[in-house]
mmCIF file of C-alpha atoms and ligand atoms in Angstrom:
data_model
loop_
_atom_site.group_PDB
_atom_site.id
_atom_site.type_symbol
_atom_site.label_atom_id
_atom_site.label_comp_id
_atom_site.label_asym_id
_atom_site.label_seq_id
_atom_site.Cartn_x
_atom_site.Cartn_y
_atom_site.Cartn_z
ATOM 1 C CA UNK B 9 153.984 102.146 55.258
ATOM 2 C CA UNK B 10 151.651 105.001 54.621
ATOM 3 C CA UNK B 11 148.043 104.210 55.625
ATOM 4 C CA UNK B 12 146.860 106.690 53.309
ATOM 5 C CA UNK B 13 147.622 104.799 50.346
ATOM 6 C CA UNK B 14 144.625 102.832 48.986
ATOM 7 C CA UNK B 15 144.190 100.716 45.435
ATOM 8 C CA UNK B 16 141.164 99.637 43.524
ATOM 9 C CA UNK B 17 140.824 96.238 41.842
ATOM 10 C CA UNK B 18 138.758 95.188 39.009
ATOM 11 C CA UNK B 19 137.661 91.438 38.180
ATOM 12 C CA UNK B 20 136.350 91.200 35.046
ATOM 13 C CA UNK B 21 134.120 88.090 34.285
ATOM 14 C CA UNK B 22 132.144 86.850 31.396
ATOM 15 C CA UNK B 23 129.006 86.847 33.455
ATOM 16 C CA UNK B 24 130.094 89.142 36.943
ATOM 17 C CA UNK B 25 132.707 91.550 37.670
ATOM 18 C CA UNK B 26 133.777 92.469 41.034
ATOM 19 C CA UNK B 27 135.237 95.993 41.782
ATOM 20 C CA UNK B 28 136.731 96.760 45.059
ATOM 21 C CA UNK B 29 138.779 99.350 47.392
ATOM 22 C CA UNK B 30 141.739 97.929 49.428
ATOM 23 C CA UNK B 31 143.970 99.463 51.768
ATOM 24 C CA UNK B 32 147.846 98.809 51.442
ATOM 25 C CA UNK B 33 148.286 95.858 53.577
ATOM 26 C CA UNK B 34 145.798 94.389 50.371
ATOM 27 C CA UNK B 35 142.627 93.940 52.940
ATOM 28 C CA UNK B 36 139.465 95.053 51.051
ATOM 29 C CA UNK B 37 137.406 97.609 52.749
ATOM 30 C CA UNK B 38 134.595 97.507 50.262
ATOM 31 C CA UNK B 39 133.555 95.740 47.258
ATOM 32 C CA UNK B 40 130.347 96.099 44.944
ATOM 33 C CA UNK B 41 129.608 92.731 42.684
ATOM 34 C CA UNK B 42 127.947 93.735 39.121
ATOM 35 C CA UNK B 43 126.625 91.994 36.066
ATOM 36 C CA UNK B 44 129.095 92.336 33.161
ATOM 37 C CA UNK B 45 126.703 93.186 30.200
ATOM 38 C CA UNK B 46 128.762 92.032 27.623
ATOM 39 C CA UNK B 47 126.347 91.653 25.043
ATOM 40 C CA UNK B 48 125.856 95.229 24.701
ATOM 41 C CA UNK B 49 129.785 95.464 24.071
ATOM 42 C CA UNK B 50 132.681 96.834 25.592
ATOM 43 C CA UNK B 51 131.654 100.467 26.063
ATOM 44 C CA UNK B 52 128.284 99.611 28.048
ATOM 45 C CA UNK B 53 130.391 97.456 30.174
ATOM 46 C CA UNK B 54 133.392 99.473 30.746
ATOM 47 C CA UNK B 55 130.472 102.413 31.571
ATOM 48 C CA UNK B 56 129.052 100.125 34.324
ATOM 49 C CA UNK B 57 132.362 99.351 35.719
ATOM 50 C CA UNK B 58 133.518 102.731 36.025
ATOM 51 C CA UNK B 59 130.135 103.710 37.814
ATOM 52 C CA UNK B 60 131.008 100.541 40.378
ATOM 53 C CA UNK B 61 134.216 102.473 41.068
ATOM 54 C CA UNK B 62 132.960 105.674 41.600
ATOM 55 C CA UNK B 63 129.969 104.772 43.786
ATOM 56 C CA UNK B 64 133.045 103.129 46.142
ATOM 57 C CA UNK B 65 135.128 106.156 46.110
ATOM 58 C CA UNK B 66 132.335 108.257 46.742
ATOM 59 C CA UNK B 67 131.140 105.857 49.651
ATOM 60 C CA UNK B 68 134.995 105.953 50.673
ATOM 61 C CA UNK B 69 136.539 108.952 49.842
ATOM 62 C CA UNK B 70 140.284 107.541 49.887
ATOM 63 C CA UNK B 71 143.461 108.476 47.757
ATOM 64 C CA UNK B 72 143.626 106.092 45.089
ATOM 65 C CA UNK B 73 147.292 105.314 43.838
ATOM 66 C CA UNK B 74 146.907 102.625 41.458
ATOM 67 C CA UNK B 75 144.547 100.074 39.923
ATOM 68 C CA UNK B 76 144.927 96.159 39.160
ATOM 69 C CA UNK B 77 142.595 94.619 36.842
ATOM 70 C CA UNK B 78 142.170 90.886 36.160
ATOM 71 C CA UNK B 79 140.206 89.718 32.667
ATOM 72 C CA UNK B 80 140.736 86.709 30.390
ATOM 73 C CA UNK B 81 143.197 86.524 28.036
ATOM 74 C CA UNK B 82 144.929 86.478 25.782
ATOM 75 C CA UNK B 83 146.516 89.580 26.607
ATOM 76 C CA UNK B 84 149.351 92.015 26.311
ATOM 77 C CA UNK B 85 150.059 92.740 30.114
ATOM 78 C CA UNK B 86 153.183 95.113 29.270
ATOM 79 C CA UNK B 87 150.677 97.093 27.226
ATOM 80 C CA UNK B 88 147.924 96.546 29.172
ATOM 81 C CA UNK B 89 145.780 95.518 26.058
ATOM 82 C CA UNK B 90 143.391 92.793 25.767
ATOM 83 C CA UNK B 91 144.224 91.039 22.546
ATOM 84 C CA UNK B 92 141.265 88.541 22.476
ATOM 85 C CA UNK B 93 138.572 87.651 24.942
ATOM 86 C CA UNK B 94 136.483 84.593 23.882
ATOM 87 C CA UNK B 95 134.064 85.545 26.765
ATOM 88 C CA UNK B 96 133.769 89.249 25.736
ATOM 89 C CA UNK B 97 132.186 90.207 22.482
ATOM 90 C CA UNK B 98 133.923 93.026 20.607
ATOM 91 C CA UNK B 99 137.308 93.483 23.037
ATOM 92 C CA UNK B 100 139.820 92.545 20.612
ATOM 93 C CA UNK B 101 142.717 94.768 21.164
ATOM 94 C CA UNK B 102 140.926 96.730 23.875
ATOM 95 C CA UNK B 103 143.430 99.084 25.567
ATOM 96 C CA UNK B 104 142.385 98.279 29.170
ATOM 97 C CA UNK B 105 144.655 100.375 31.147
ATOM 98 C CA UNK B 106 144.686 103.150 29.337
ATOM 99 C CA UNK B 107 140.947 103.650 29.407
ATOM 100 C CA UNK B 108 141.123 103.407 33.269
ATOM 101 C CA UNK B 109 144.115 105.647 33.903
ATOM 102 C CA UNK B 110 142.693 108.202 31.650
ATOM 103 C CA UNK B 111 139.627 108.195 34.146
ATOM 104 C CA UNK B 112 141.253 107.707 37.522
ATOM 105 C CA UNK B 113 144.720 109.474 36.789
ATOM 106 C CA UNK B 114 146.678 106.824 38.403
ATOM 107 C CA UNK B 115 148.764 104.213 36.706
ATOM 108 C CA UNK B 116 146.386 100.721 36.317
ATOM 109 C CA UNK B 117 148.247 97.459 35.605
ATOM 110 C CA UNK B 118 146.735 94.302 33.971
ATOM 111 C CA UNK B 119 146.868 90.562 33.996
ATOM 112 C CA UNK B 120 145.484 87.125 33.190
ATOM 113 C CA UNK B 121 142.229 86.559 35.579
ATOM 114 C CA UNK B 122 143.186 83.164 36.584
ATOM 115 C CA UNK B 123 147.052 84.096 36.902
ATOM 116 C CA UNK B 124 145.342 86.860 39.732
ATOM 117 C CA UNK B 125 143.662 84.230 41.276
ATOM 118 C CA UNK B 126 146.624 82.198 41.860
ATOM 119 C CA UNK B 127 148.264 85.458 43.255
ATOM 120 C CA UNK B 128 145.547 86.049 45.071
ATOM 121 C CA UNK B 129 145.585 82.421 46.761
ATOM 122 C CA UNK B 130 149.319 82.409 47.360
ATOM 123 C CA UNK B 131 149.476 85.634 49.070
ATOM 124 C CA UNK B 132 146.413 85.706 50.985
ATOM 125 C CA UNK B 133 144.594 82.405 50.891
ATOM 126 C CA UNK B 134 145.638 78.391 50.554
ATOM 127 C CA UNK B 135 149.717 79.534 49.485
ATOM 128 C CA UNK B 136 150.690 81.632 52.668
ATOM 129 C CA UNK B 137 154.225 81.001 53.476
ATOM 130 C CA UNK B 138 154.510 78.563 50.275
ATOM 131 C CA UNK B 139 157.404 78.743 48.016
ATOM 132 C CA UNK B 140 156.544 77.010 45.219
ATOM 133 C CA UNK B 141 152.427 76.856 44.476
ATOM 134 C CA UNK B 142 150.422 76.414 41.255
ATOM 135 C CA UNK B 143 146.810 76.842 40.794
ATOM 136 C CA UNK B 144 144.137 75.446 39.075
ATOM 137 C CA UNK B 145 141.041 76.944 38.199
ATOM 138 C CA UNK B 146 138.268 74.209 37.393
ATOM 139 C CA UNK B 147 135.076 76.146 35.943
ATOM 140 C CA UNK B 148 133.619 76.970 32.448
ATOM 141 C CA UNK B 149 137.070 76.905 31.334
ATOM 142 C CA UNK B 150 140.343 75.352 32.945
ATOM 143 C CA UNK B 151 143.169 78.173 33.563
ATOM 144 C CA UNK B 152 146.309 78.205 36.228
ATOM 145 C CA UNK B 153 148.628 80.012 37.361
ATOM 146 C CA UNK B 154 152.322 79.445 38.853
ATOM 147 C CA UNK B 155 153.715 81.283 41.935
ATOM 148 C CA UNK B 156 157.168 81.232 43.267
ATOM 149 C CA UNK B 157 157.896 83.169 46.381
ATOM 150 C CA UNK B 158 154.953 85.094 45.871
ATOM 151 C CA UNK B 159 155.434 86.044 42.521
ATOM 152 C CA UNK B 160 153.966 85.147 39.098
ATOM 153 C CA UNK B 161 155.945 83.236 36.719
ATOM 154 C CA UNK B 162 154.393 84.432 33.462
ATOM 155 C CA UNK B 163 157.062 83.072 30.611
ATOM 156 C CA UNK B 164 156.849 85.344 27.471
ATOM 157 C CA UNK B 165 153.318 86.555 29.038
ATOM 158 C CA UNK B 166 150.686 83.478 29.349
ATOM 159 C CA UNK B 167 152.627 81.146 31.372
ATOM 160 C CA UNK B 168 150.542 78.416 33.240
ATOM 161 C CA UNK B 169 147.991 77.495 30.597
ATOM 162 C CA UNK B 170 147.348 73.972 32.273
ATOM 163 C CA UNK B 171 143.858 73.584 30.711
ATOM 164 C CA UNK B 172 145.384 73.387 27.209
ATOM 165 C CA UNK B 173 147.936 70.540 28.262
ATOM 166 C CA UNK B 174 147.043 67.630 26.446
ATOM 167 C CA UNK B 175 145.549 64.705 27.837
ATOM 168 C CA UNK B 176 144.075 62.735 24.906
ATOM 169 C CA UNK B 177 146.090 62.822 21.658
ATOM 170 C CA UNK B 178 142.442 62.510 19.390
ATOM 171 C CA UNK B 179 140.294 63.689 22.242
ATOM 172 C CA UNK B 180 137.471 66.125 21.802
ATOM 173 C CA UNK B 181 137.778 69.782 20.136
ATOM 174 C CA UNK B 182 139.079 72.672 22.672
ATOM 175 C CA UNK B 183 137.823 75.965 23.111
ATOM 176 C CA UNK B 184 141.395 77.038 22.007
ATOM 177 C CA UNK B 185 140.855 75.207 18.468
ATOM 178 C CA UNK B 186 143.120 71.967 19.168
ATOM 179 C CA UNK B 187 142.209 68.716 20.215
ATOM 180 C CA UNK B 188 142.082 66.811 23.323
ATOM 181 C CA UNK B 189 143.066 69.519 25.948
ATOM 182 C CA UNK B 190 142.422 69.360 29.544
ATOM 183 C CA UNK B 191 139.583 71.618 29.110
ATOM 184 C CA UNK B 192 137.871 69.853 26.417
ATOM 185 C CA UNK B 193 137.503 66.947 29.177
ATOM 186 C CA UNK B 194 137.212 68.506 32.537
ATOM 187 C CA UNK B 195 135.712 72.163 32.504
ATOM 188 C CA UNK B 196 132.095 72.327 33.765
ATOM 189 C CA UNK B 197 131.053 72.517 30.104
ATOM 190 C CA UNK B 198 133.085 69.355 29.341
ATOM 191 C CA UNK B 199 131.942 67.482 32.534
ATOM 192 C CA UNK B 200 128.127 68.132 31.104
ATOM 193 C CA UNK B 201 128.952 67.236 27.573
ATOM 194 C CA UNK B 202 130.411 63.964 28.656
ATOM 195 C CA UNK B 203 127.543 63.228 30.468
ATOM 196 C CA UNK B 204 124.957 63.624 27.886
ATOM 197 C CA UNK B 205 126.744 61.546 25.534
ATOM 198 C CA UNK B 206 126.652 58.952 28.547
ATOM 199 C CA UNK B 207 122.937 59.575 28.875
ATOM 200 C CA UNK B 208 122.161 59.111 25.164
ATOM 201 C CA UNK B 209 123.172 55.100 25.559
ATOM 202 C CA UNK B 210 120.346 53.086 26.388
ATOM 203 C CA UNK B 211 121.625 51.484 29.510
ATOM 204 C CA UNK B 212 122.154 55.009 30.959
ATOM 205 C CA UNK B 213 118.426 55.711 30.537
ATOM 206 C CA UNK B 214 117.120 54.950 34.135
ATOM 207 C CA UNK B 215 120.386 57.599 35.734
ATOM 208 C CA UNK B 216 119.152 59.815 38.394
ATOM 209 C CA UNK B 217 121.125 62.742 36.469
ATOM 210 C CA UNK B 218 117.876 62.953 34.403
ATOM 211 C CA UNK B 219 115.507 63.403 36.953
ATOM 212 C CA UNK B 220 117.644 65.712 38.868
ATOM 213 C CA UNK B 221 118.399 68.065 35.801
ATOM 214 C CA UNK B 222 114.833 67.571 34.298
ATOM 215 C CA UNK B 223 115.794 66.605 31.149
ATOM 216 C CA UNK B 224 119.345 65.456 28.929
ATOM 217 C CA UNK B 225 119.942 69.266 27.827
ATOM 218 C CA UNK B 226 119.814 70.899 30.664
ATOM 219 C CA UNK B 227 122.327 68.895 32.367
ATOM 220 C CA UNK B 228 125.382 70.850 34.563
ATOM 221 C CA UNK B 229 127.930 69.756 36.440
ATOM 222 C CA UNK B 230 126.324 70.633 39.581
ATOM 223 C CA UNK B 231 123.637 68.004 38.686
ATOM 224 C CA UNK B 232 125.883 65.156 38.408
ATOM 225 C CA UNK B 233 127.479 66.024 41.889
ATOM 226 C CA UNK B 234 123.898 65.896 43.124
ATOM 227 C CA UNK B 235 123.023 62.761 41.444
ATOM 228 C CA UNK B 236 126.576 61.166 42.692
ATOM 229 C CA UNK B 237 125.858 61.850 46.000
ATOM 230 C CA UNK B 238 122.608 60.386 46.212
ATOM 231 C CA UNK B 239 124.251 57.153 44.850
ATOM 232 C CA UNK B 240 124.027 57.332 41.130
ATOM 233 C CA UNK B 241 126.521 54.787 39.330
ATOM 234 C CA UNK B 242 126.955 56.516 36.092
ATOM 235 C CA UNK B 243 127.157 60.223 38.078
ATOM 236 C CA UNK B 244 129.888 58.476 40.211
ATOM 237 C CA UNK B 245 132.098 57.286 36.693
ATOM 238 C CA UNK B 246 131.758 60.557 35.663
ATOM 239 C CA UNK B 247 133.443 62.209 38.433
ATOM 240 C CA UNK B 248 135.720 59.521 38.713
ATOM 241 C CA UNK B 249 136.986 59.534 35.177
ATOM 242 C CA UNK B 250 137.060 63.340 35.269
ATOM 243 C CA UNK B 251 139.195 63.203 38.400
ATOM 244 C CA UNK B 252 141.437 60.701 36.781
ATOM 245 C CA UNK B 253 141.922 63.194 33.581
ATOM 246 C CA UNK B 254 142.478 65.954 36.179
ATOM 247 C CA UNK B 255 144.950 63.947 38.062
ATOM 248 C CA UNK B 256 146.904 63.194 35.287
ATOM 249 C CA UNK B 257 147.354 66.892 34.504
ATOM 250 C CA UNK B 258 148.349 67.425 38.100
ATOM 251 C CA UNK B 259 150.760 64.934 37.767
ATOM 252 C CA UNK B 260 152.107 66.171 34.545
ATOM 253 C CA UNK B 261 152.786 69.702 36.257
ATOM 254 C CA UNK B 262 154.043 68.451 38.986
ATOM 255 C CA UNK B 263 156.642 66.481 37.197
ATOM 256 C CA UNK B 264 156.996 69.583 35.487
ATOM 257 C CA UNK B 265 157.558 72.106 38.520
ATOM 258 C CA UNK B 266 158.156 70.314 41.405
ATOM 259 C CA UNK B 267 155.641 72.545 43.295
ATOM 260 C CA UNK B 268 155.299 72.054 47.375
ATOM 261 C CA UNK B 269 151.413 72.945 46.888
ATOM 262 C CA UNK B 270 148.958 72.618 44.082
ATOM 263 C CA UNK B 271 145.354 74.617 44.657
ATOM 264 C CA UNK B 272 142.494 73.442 43.000
ATOM 265 C CA UNK B 273 139.647 76.229 43.046
ATOM 266 C CA UNK B 274 136.640 77.008 40.876
ATOM 267 C CA UNK B 275 133.488 75.986 40.582
ATOM 268 C CA UNK B 276 133.703 72.533 39.469
ATOM 269 C CA UNK B 277 135.740 72.283 42.848
ATOM 270 C CA UNK B 278 132.499 72.286 44.530
ATOM 271 C CA UNK B 279 131.913 68.463 43.865
ATOM 272 C CA UNK B 280 134.683 67.960 46.661
ATOM 273 C CA UNK B 281 135.709 64.618 47.382
ATOM 274 C CA UNK B 282 133.915 63.148 44.392
ATOM 275 C CA UNK B 283 136.921 64.562 42.448
ATOM 276 C CA UNK B 284 139.542 65.246 44.945
ATOM 277 C CA UNK B 285 139.800 61.623 45.926
ATOM 278 C CA UNK B 286 140.502 60.398 42.338
ATOM 279 C CA UNK B 287 142.819 62.960 41.640
ATOM 280 C CA UNK B 288 145.144 62.550 44.563
ATOM 281 C CA UNK B 289 145.097 58.782 43.566
ATOM 282 C CA UNK B 290 145.810 59.583 39.984
ATOM 283 C CA UNK B 291 148.626 61.607 41.006
ATOM 284 C CA UNK B 292 150.099 58.997 43.532
ATOM 285 C CA UNK B 293 149.756 56.451 40.950
ATOM 286 C CA UNK B 294 151.200 58.160 38.222
ATOM 287 C CA UNK B 295 153.542 60.860 38.647
ATOM 288 C CA UNK B 296 157.287 60.489 40.265
ATOM 289 C CA UNK B 297 157.240 59.113 43.536
ATOM 290 C CA UNK B 298 159.530 61.631 45.328
ATOM 291 C CA UNK B 299 157.809 64.759 43.223
ATOM 292 C CA UNK B 300 154.347 63.234 43.881
ATOM 293 C CA UNK B 301 155.139 63.137 47.630
ATOM 294 C CA UNK B 302 156.447 66.598 47.600
ATOM 295 C CA UNK B 303 153.210 68.252 46.770
ATOM 296 C CA UNK B 304 150.176 68.561 48.913
ATOM 297 C CA UNK B 305 147.089 69.277 46.877
ATOM 298 C CA UNK B 306 144.217 71.418 48.541
ATOM 299 C CA UNK B 307 141.333 73.352 47.464
ATOM 300 C CA UNK B 308 141.481 77.082 47.232
ATOM 301 C CA UNK B 309 140.513 78.964 50.778
ATOM 302 C CA UNK B 310 139.181 82.255 48.944
ATOM 303 C CA UNK B 311 136.243 80.847 46.200
ATOM 304 C CA UNK B 312 135.118 83.323 44.129
ATOM 305 C CA UNK B 313 136.997 85.968 46.045
ATOM 306 C CA UNK B 314 140.476 85.009 44.731
ATOM 307 C CA UNK B 315 140.252 86.964 41.491
ATOM 308 C CA UNK B 316 139.639 90.285 43.255
ATOM 309 C CA UNK B 317 142.047 89.647 46.046
ATOM 310 C CA UNK B 318 144.675 89.192 43.216
ATOM 311 C CA UNK B 319 143.592 92.088 41.405
ATOM 312 C CA UNK B 320 144.561 94.341 44.354
ATOM 313 C CA UNK B 321 147.360 92.429 44.739
ATOM 314 C CA UNK B 322 148.781 93.410 41.483
ATOM 315 C CA UNK B 323 147.938 96.578 42.153
ATOM 316 C CA UNK B 324 149.864 96.761 45.198
ATOM 317 C CA UNK B 325 152.839 95.058 43.488
ATOM 318 C CA UNK B 326 152.554 97.815 40.571
ATOM 319 C CA UNK B 327 152.549 100.540 43.340
ATOM 320 C CA UNK B 328 155.476 99.091 45.106
ATOM 321 C CA UNK B 329 158.052 97.387 42.534
ATOM 322 C CA UNK B 330 160.124 99.683 40.528
ATOM 323 C CA UNK B 331 161.680 96.733 38.861
ATOM 324 C CA UNK B 332 161.416 97.147 35.238
ATOM 325 C CA UNK B 333 161.571 93.151 34.758
ATOM 326 C CA UNK B 334 158.577 93.227 37.122
ATOM 327 C CA UNK B 335 156.479 90.165 36.998
ATOM 328 C CA UNK B 336 158.769 88.303 33.996
ATOM 329 C CA UNK B 337 160.868 86.412 36.000
ATOM 330 C CA UNK B 338 161.864 87.928 39.757
ATOM 331 C CA UNK B 339 164.679 86.126 41.644
ATOM 332 C CA UNK B 340 163.489 84.780 45.157
ATOM 333 C CA UNK B 341 164.530 87.731 47.780
HETATM 334 ZN ZN1 ZN V 402 142.865 73.784 24.333
#
């Protein structure tokens, strides 16, 4: 391996963006975390990312051979184009790879941010050495990723949308425009909405959640976890219910893919055992016994670094993989 090869990674989020420079083993040498000024439109966001990248390169003058970019989708990975980005107004049909290739003169590769978190966990986190891994990211929304032998399974391009499996046919409206998806029940936003609905009932007016959050409108998943740990019954019920819905989602994925490992990441998982316990219980109760026994369910190891580690992995994969079917469905070995 040539130690002079280095790559850039970019993990674009709705509020924060991480940029990094890494060596050809995927070890991050330096990184920078910047705000995403999304309200000011794509050109301002892209200029601030460029500035951060140039700052990294100035401090670490290394030869860059490729760039890996993670961003919310849907996107056209092969063309390197964002199709629509719900969290990034004005990014429709944005040719992200061409932009960065033009700036830095090296190939750029694009993939869904949660796919890259899955890849990061598979190669450098909870899934090291695991043959069949699935990943859920439970945060503002819910995304997923399927990793087979360290490779992402992408289907026609956007496989692994675990957040949009239907849990309740007549459930709440989802961000995707349909109803009753896992995301419409268990994203951080949805958990807070369900909590507010409970808190509006007179019998719940004494719930600790209200005093922790200082008012019903300010309630977040974080407040509900705090109240649950302090013994609040409603808060504990909300986590049990959330864990049951999530457990059904995990059980469905286990039934379809029979993974060895299910990794759960994202900010909502900071609730820890409040969620893990009912998730594991529901999987045990609802998934087929053998398939449930095959799958270990764990929390992610990389925390909010998973996306940037995955972006670096994507850059390296692009660099070393000449296969024209790259990433679509790569057989093991
Ligand atoms: Zn949906």
